[in-house]
Amino acid sequence: MTEATAPILLFDSGVGGLSVLAEVRAQLPDAPIIYAADNAGLPYGSKTEAQIAARVAGLLGRMTERYRPRLVCIACNTASTIALGMVREVLEVPIVGTVPAIKPAAALTETGTIGLLGTEATIRQGYVDRLEAEFAQGKHLLRFGAPELVAAAEAKLRGESVDPAIFARAAAGLRDQPGGDAIDTVVLACTHFPLVERELAEAFGPAVRFVHGAPGIARRIVHLTEGQDFVRQATDLALFTRDGADVAELSATLQNYRLLRIEIL
Ligand code: DGL
């Protein structure tokens, strides 16, 4: 039987998974949470598949041993598209991944042209090719790797101002591809990107809508924990893999997300 105090652990390279946490909180307000950010490994998007798989498997192994979560959510598209299968094989705890929301985008597009913004590592994954083949048949999917948006989301949540040119470049990266003018739906295939959705909406203009996976992930977590009790013994925890100025600078954001304790792994 699952202990009522056992937390749900959300994992990302940085603050991106907070976009998923917001949805989990909305659907499971009583669930004790550990939000884990591998800030020592950030950004994942410029790493190799082997580096990402080794980091994610190693860290989740240590974290699950230490904190005994009832469920782990890999709240990171890059880590999920590369390491989800492998992590599921080595850990016994249920694992929910983050899959680029191509299926809902394909259902929404009216022009039939979808844009996908992700990290460089995510957009080259066979996992994305398979989602495209399965759910976007007959549609046109254009991809663009936008690592600048990861840094922009991190900076925004540290309270820094961010150059609007970054968002304009992300929009141009999709629009300037052949057929890009017809994009009416953009998949935010990196959990950092919903954190800058307002800025992206300004850059893309009103004809484009955005789709991301967080609501679906939260529903999946609700489903997998159905019938379980939730008791929060202490305030929720933010866990980092390295101490540093970035952790201190995020303190206002962590408080906004009600992560009131900080530990370093
Ligand atoms: N938040 C991550 C994602 O969903 C990755 C950002 C990064 O570390 O490059 O892909």
CSV table of C-alpha atoms and ligand atoms in Angstrom, one decimal:
chain,number,residue,atom,x,y,z
A,1,MET,CA,0.0,0.0,0.0
A,2,THR,CA,1.2,3.5,-0.8
A,3,GLU,CA,2.0,5.6,2.2
A,4,ALA,CA,-0.2,8.7,2.4
A,5,THR,CA,2.9,10.9,3.0
A,6,ALA,CA,4.8,9.5,0.0
A,7,PRO,CA,5.5,12.4,-2.4
A,8,ILE,CA,5.1,12.8,-6.1
A,9,LEU,CA,8.6,13.7,-7.5
A,10,LEU,CA,8.8,16.0,-10.5
A,11,PHE,CA,12.1,16.1,-12.3
A,12,ASP,CA,13.5,18.5,-14.8
A,13,SER,CA,16.9,20.0,-15.7
A,14,GLY,CA,15.8,23.4,-14.3
A,15,VAL,CA,12.6,25.4,-13.7
A,16,GLY,CA,10.8,24.0,-16.8
A,17,GLY,CA,8.9,21.4,-14.8
A,18,LEU,CA,7.2,24.1,-12.8
A,19,SER,CA,4.8,24.4,-15.8
A,20,VAL,CA,3.9,20.8,-15.1
A,21,LEU,CA,3.8,21.4,-11.3
A,22,ALA,CA,1.2,24.1,-11.8
A,23,GLU,CA,-1.2,21.7,-13.4
A,24,VAL,CA,-0.5,18.9,-10.9
A,25,ARG,CA,-1.3,21.3,-8.0
A,26,ALA,CA,-4.5,22.3,-9.7
A,27,GLN,CA,-5.6,18.7,-10.1
A,28,LEU,CA,-4.1,17.2,-6.9
A,29,PRO,CA,-3.9,20.1,-4.3
A,30,ASP,CA,-3.2,17.8,-1.4
A,31,ALA,CA,-0.3,15.8,-3.0
A,32,PRO,CA,3.0,16.2,-1.2
A,33,ILE,CA,5.5,17.3,-3.9
A,34,ILE,CA,9.3,17.2,-4.4
A,35,TYR,CA,10.3,19.4,-7.3
A,36,ALA,CA,13.8,18.3,-8.4
A,37,ALA,CA,15.9,20.4,-10.8
A,38,ASP,CA,19.2,19.1,-12.1
A,39,ASN,CA,20.7,22.6,-12.2
A,40,ALA,CA,24.2,21.1,-12.3
A,41,GLY,CA,23.3,19.5,-15.6
A,42,LEU,CA,21.3,22.3,-17.2
A,43,PRO,CA,20.9,22.6,-20.1
A,44,TYR,CA,20.1,19.1,-21.3
A,45,GLY,CA,19.2,20.3,-24.8
A,46,SER,CA,22.9,20.6,-25.9
A,47,LYS,CA,24.0,17.3,-24.5
A,48,THR,CA,24.3,14.0,-26.2
A,49,GLU,CA,21.8,11.2,-25.8
A,50,ALA,CA,24.3,9.1,-23.8
A,51,GLN,CA,25.1,12.0,-21.4
A,52,ILE,CA,21.4,12.7,-20.8
A,53,ALA,CA,20.4,9.0,-20.3
A,54,ALA,CA,23.2,8.4,-17.9
A,55,ARG,CA,22.5,11.6,-15.8
A,56,VAL,CA,18.7,11.1,-15.7
A,57,ALA,CA,19.0,7.4,-14.7
A,58,GLY,CA,21.7,8.0,-12.1
A,59,LEU,CA,19.9,11.0,-10.5
A,60,LEU,CA,16.5,9.4,-10.4
A,61,GLY,CA,18.0,6.3,-8.9
A,62,ARG,CA,19.5,8.3,-6.1
A,63,MET,CA,16.4,10.5,-5.6
A,64,THR,CA,14.0,7.6,-5.5
A,65,GLU,CA,16.2,5.7,-3.0
A,66,ARG,CA,16.4,8.7,-0.7
A,67,TYR,CA,12.9,10.2,-1.0
A,68,ARG,CA,10.8,7.1,-1.8
A,69,PRO,CA,8.3,8.8,-4.0
A,70,ARG,CA,5.0,7.1,-5.0
A,71,LEU,CA,5.4,8.3,-8.5
A,72,VAL,CA,8.1,10.1,-10.6
A,73,CYS,CA,7.2,12.5,-13.4
A,74,ILE,CA,10.0,13.3,-15.8
A,75,ALA,CA,8.7,16.9,-16.4
A,76,CYS,CA,11.2,17.4,-19.3
A,77,ASN,CA,10.7,16.5,-22.9
A,78,THR,CA,14.4,16.1,-23.6
A,79,ALA,CA,14.9,13.6,-20.8
A,80,SER,CA,11.6,11.8,-21.6
A,81,THR,CA,12.1,11.4,-25.3
A,82,ILE,CA,15.6,10.0,-24.7
A,83,ALA,CA,15.5,8.1,-21.4
A,84,LEU,CA,12.0,7.2,-20.5
A,85,GLY,CA,12.1,3.6,-21.6
A,86,MET,CA,15.4,3.0,-19.9
A,87,VAL,CA,14.4,4.7,-16.6
A,88,ARG,CA,11.2,2.6,-16.5
A,89,GLU,CA,13.3,-0.5,-16.9
A,90,VAL,CA,15.6,0.2,-14.0
A,91,LEU,CA,13.2,1.9,-11.4
A,92,GLU,CA,10.3,0.2,-9.8
A,93,VAL,CA,8.3,3.3,-9.1
A,94,PRO,CA,5.7,4.4,-11.7
A,95,ILE,CA,7.1,6.9,-14.1
A,96,VAL,CA,5.1,9.4,-16.1
A,97,GLY,CA,6.9,11.1,-19.0
A,98,THR,CA,6.4,14.2,-21.0
A,99,VAL,CA,5.6,13.7,-24.6
A,100,PRO,CA,5.5,16.5,-27.2
A,101,ALA,CA,1.8,17.4,-27.7
A,102,ILE,CA,1.7,16.6,-31.4
A,103,LYS,CA,-1.6,14.6,-31.1
A,104,PRO,CA,-3.7,17.5,-29.7
A,105,ALA,CA,-2.0,20.0,-32.0
A,106,ALA,CA,-2.9,17.8,-35.0
A,107,ALA,CA,-6.6,17.8,-33.8
A,108,LEU,CA,-6.6,21.6,-33.5
A,109,THR,CA,-4.8,22.8,-36.6
A,110,GLU,CA,-7.0,24.3,-39.3
A,111,THR,CA,-4.3,25.0,-41.8
A,112,GLY,CA,-2.7,21.6,-41.4
A,113,THR,CA,0.7,23.2,-40.6
A,114,ILE,CA,2.0,22.7,-37.1
A,115,GLY,CA,5.2,24.2,-35.6
A,116,LEU,CA,7.2,22.4,-32.9
A,117,LEU,CA,9.6,24.2,-30.6
A,118,GLY,CA,11.8,22.1,-28.5
A,119,THR,CA,15.5,21.7,-27.5
A,120,GLU,CA,18.0,20.7,-30.1
A,121,ALA,CA,18.2,17.2,-28.5
A,122,THR,CA,14.4,16.7,-28.6
A,123,ILE,CA,13.7,17.7,-32.1
A,124,ARG,CA,16.1,15.1,-33.5
A,125,GLN,CA,14.6,12.2,-31.6
A,126,GLY,CA,13.0,9.2,-33.3
A,127,TYR,CA,10.4,9.5,-30.6
A,128,VAL,CA,9.2,12.7,-32.3
A,129,ASP,CA,9.3,11.1,-35.7
A,130,ARG,CA,7.1,8.3,-34.4
A,131,LEU,CA,4.6,10.7,-32.9
A,132,GLU,CA,4.5,12.6,-36.2
A,133,ALA,CA,3.9,9.4,-38.2
A,134,GLU,CA,1.2,8.2,-35.8
A,135,PHE,CA,-0.7,11.4,-35.1
A,136,ALA,CA,0.1,14.0,-37.7
A,137,GLN,CA,-0.4,12.0,-40.9
A,138,GLY,CA,-1.4,14.3,-43.7
A,139,LYS,CA,-0.2,17.4,-41.7
A,140,HIS,CA,2.9,19.4,-42.2
A,141,LEU,CA,5.1,19.5,-39.0
A,142,LEU,CA,8.0,22.0,-38.9
A,143,ARG,CA,10.5,21.8,-36.1
A,144,PHE,CA,12.9,24.3,-34.6
A,145,GLY,CA,15.4,23.9,-31.8
A,146,ALA,CA,15.3,26.9,-29.6
A,147,PRO,CA,17.8,26.6,-26.7
A,148,GLU,CA,17.7,30.4,-26.2
A,149,LEU,CA,14.1,29.9,-24.8
A,150,VAL,CA,15.4,27.6,-22.1
A,151,ALA,CA,17.8,30.3,-20.9
A,152,ALA,CA,15.1,33.0,-21.3
A,153,ALA,CA,12.7,31.0,-19.1
A,154,GLU,CA,15.3,30.5,-16.4
A,155,ALA,CA,16.2,34.2,-16.5
A,156,LYS,CA,12.6,35.3,-16.3
A,157,LEU,CA,12.0,33.1,-13.2
A,158,ARG,CA,15.1,34.5,-11.6
A,159,GLY,CA,13.5,37.9,-11.9
A,160,GLU,CA,15.7,39.1,-14.8
A,161,SER,CA,14.4,41.0,-17.8
A,162,VAL,CA,14.6,39.1,-21.1
A,163,ASP,CA,15.4,40.5,-24.5
A,164,PRO,CA,12.2,40.2,-26.7
A,165,ALA,CA,14.5,39.5,-29.8
A,166,ILE,CA,14.9,36.0,-28.4
A,167,PHE,CA,11.2,35.3,-28.9
A,168,ALA,CA,11.1,36.9,-32.3
A,169,ARG,CA,14.0,34.6,-33.3
A,170,ALA,CA,12.1,31.5,-32.2
A,171,ALA,CA,9.0,32.6,-34.2
A,172,ALA,CA,11.2,33.3,-37.3
A,173,GLY,CA,12.9,30.0,-36.9
A,174,LEU,CA,9.6,28.3,-37.7
A,175,ARG,CA,8.0,30.9,-39.9
A,176,ASP,CA,11.0,31.3,-42.2
A,177,GLN,CA,11.0,27.6,-43.1
A,178,PRO,CA,9.2,26.7,-46.4
A,179,GLY,CA,5.5,26.6,-45.7
A,180,GLY,CA,6.0,28.2,-42.3
A,181,ASP,CA,3.6,31.1,-43.0
A,182,ALA,CA,0.7,28.6,-42.7
A,183,ILE,CA,1.5,27.6,-39.1
A,184,ASP,CA,-1.5,28.1,-36.9
A,185,THR,CA,-0.6,25.8,-34.0
A,186,VAL,CA,2.7,25.5,-32.2
A,187,VAL,CA,3.6,22.7,-29.9
A,188,LEU,CA,5.7,23.8,-26.9
A,189,ALA,CA,7.7,20.6,-26.7
A,190,CYS,CA,9.9,21.7,-23.8
A,191,THR,CA,8.5,22.3,-20.4
A,192,HIS,CA,10.4,25.6,-20.1
A,193,PHE,CA,8.5,27.1,-22.9
A,194,PRO,CA,5.0,27.5,-21.3
A,195,LEU,CA,6.7,29.7,-18.8
A,196,VAL,CA,7.3,32.2,-21.5
A,197,GLU,CA,4.1,31.6,-23.4
A,198,ARG,CA,3.0,35.2,-23.1
A,199,GLU,CA,6.2,36.5,-24.7
A,200,LEU,CA,6.0,33.9,-27.4
A,201,ALA,CA,2.3,34.8,-28.1
A,202,GLU,CA,3.5,38.4,-28.7
A,203,ALA,CA,6.2,37.3,-31.1
A,204,PHE,CA,3.9,34.9,-33.1
A,205,GLY,CA,0.9,37.2,-33.2
A,206,PRO,CA,-2.8,36.3,-32.6
A,207,ALA,CA,-3.2,33.8,-35.5
A,208,VAL,CA,-1.2,31.2,-33.6
A,209,ARG,CA,-2.2,29.1,-30.7
A,210,PHE,CA,0.0,27.0,-28.4
A,211,VAL,CA,-0.3,23.5,-27.1
A,212,HIS,CA,1.7,21.8,-24.4
A,213,GLY,CA,1.5,18.5,-22.5
A,214,ALA,CA,1.1,19.6,-18.9
A,215,PRO,CA,-2.7,19.2,-18.5
A,216,GLY,CA,-2.5,15.7,-20.0
A,217,ILE,CA,0.4,14.8,-17.8
A,218,ALA,CA,-1.5,15.9,-14.6
A,219,ARG,CA,-4.5,13.9,-15.7
A,220,ARG,CA,-2.3,10.8,-16.1
A,221,ILE,CA,-0.9,11.3,-12.6
A,222,VAL,CA,-4.4,11.7,-11.2
A,223,HIS,CA,-5.3,8.4,-12.9
A,224,LEU,CA,-2.3,6.5,-11.7
A,225,THR,CA,-2.8,7.7,-8.1
A,226,GLU,CA,-6.6,7.1,-8.0
A,227,GLY,CA,-7.7,5.8,-4.6
A,228,GLN,CA,-4.5,6.8,-2.9
A,229,ASP,CA,-4.5,9.0,0.2
A,230,PHE,CA,-2.4,12.2,0.4
A,231,VAL,CA,-1.1,13.7,3.6
A,232,ARG,CA,1.4,16.5,3.6
A,233,GLN,CA,3.6,16.2,6.6
A,234,ALA,CA,5.9,19.1,5.9
A,235,THR,CA,6.0,21.9,3.3
A,236,ASP,CA,6.9,20.9,-0.2
A,237,LEU,CA,10.5,20.6,-1.2
A,238,ALA,CA,12.7,22.0,-4.0
A,239,LEU,CA,15.7,19.8,-4.6
A,240,PHE,CA,18.7,20.9,-6.6
A,241,THR,CA,21.8,19.0,-7.7
A,242,ARG,CA,24.2,21.9,-7.0
A,243,ASP,CA,24.1,24.9,-4.7
A,244,GLY,CA,24.8,28.3,-6.2
A,245,ALA,CA,23.6,31.8,-6.9
A,246,ASP,CA,20.9,30.5,-9.2
A,247,VAL,CA,19.2,28.7,-6.3
A,248,ALA,CA,19.2,31.8,-4.2
A,249,GLU,CA,17.9,33.9,-7.1
A,250,LEU,CA,15.0,31.5,-7.6
A,251,SER,CA,13.7,31.8,-4.1
A,252,ALA,CA,10.8,34.2,-4.9
A,253,THR,CA,9.7,31.8,-7.7
A,254,LEU,CA,9.9,28.8,-5.5
A,255,GLN,CA,7.8,30.5,-2.9
A,256,ASN,CA,5.2,31.3,-5.5
A,257,TYR,CA,5.0,27.6,-6.3
A,258,ARG,CA,4.8,26.9,-2.6
A,259,LEU,CA,8.1,25.0,-2.6
A,260,LEU,CA,9.1,26.3,0.8
A,261,ARG,CA,12.1,24.1,1.7
A,262,ILE,CA,15.3,23.7,-0.3
A,263,GLU,CA,17.8,20.8,-0.3
A,264,ILE,CA,20.8,20.0,-2.3
A,265,LEU,CA,21.1,16.4,-3.4
B,1,DGL,N1,12.9,21.5,-19.8
B,1,DGL,C1,13.5,20.6,-20.7
B,1,DGL,C2,12.6,20.0,-21.7
B,1,DGL,O1,11.5,19.9,-21.5
B,1,DGL,C3,14.9,20.8,-21.2
B,1,DGL,C4,15.6,22.1,-21.1
B,1,DGL,C5,17.1,21.9,-21.2
B,1,DGL,O2,17.7,21.5,-20.2
B,1,DGL,O3,17.7,22.1,-22.3
B,1,DGL,O4,13.1,19.6,-22.8
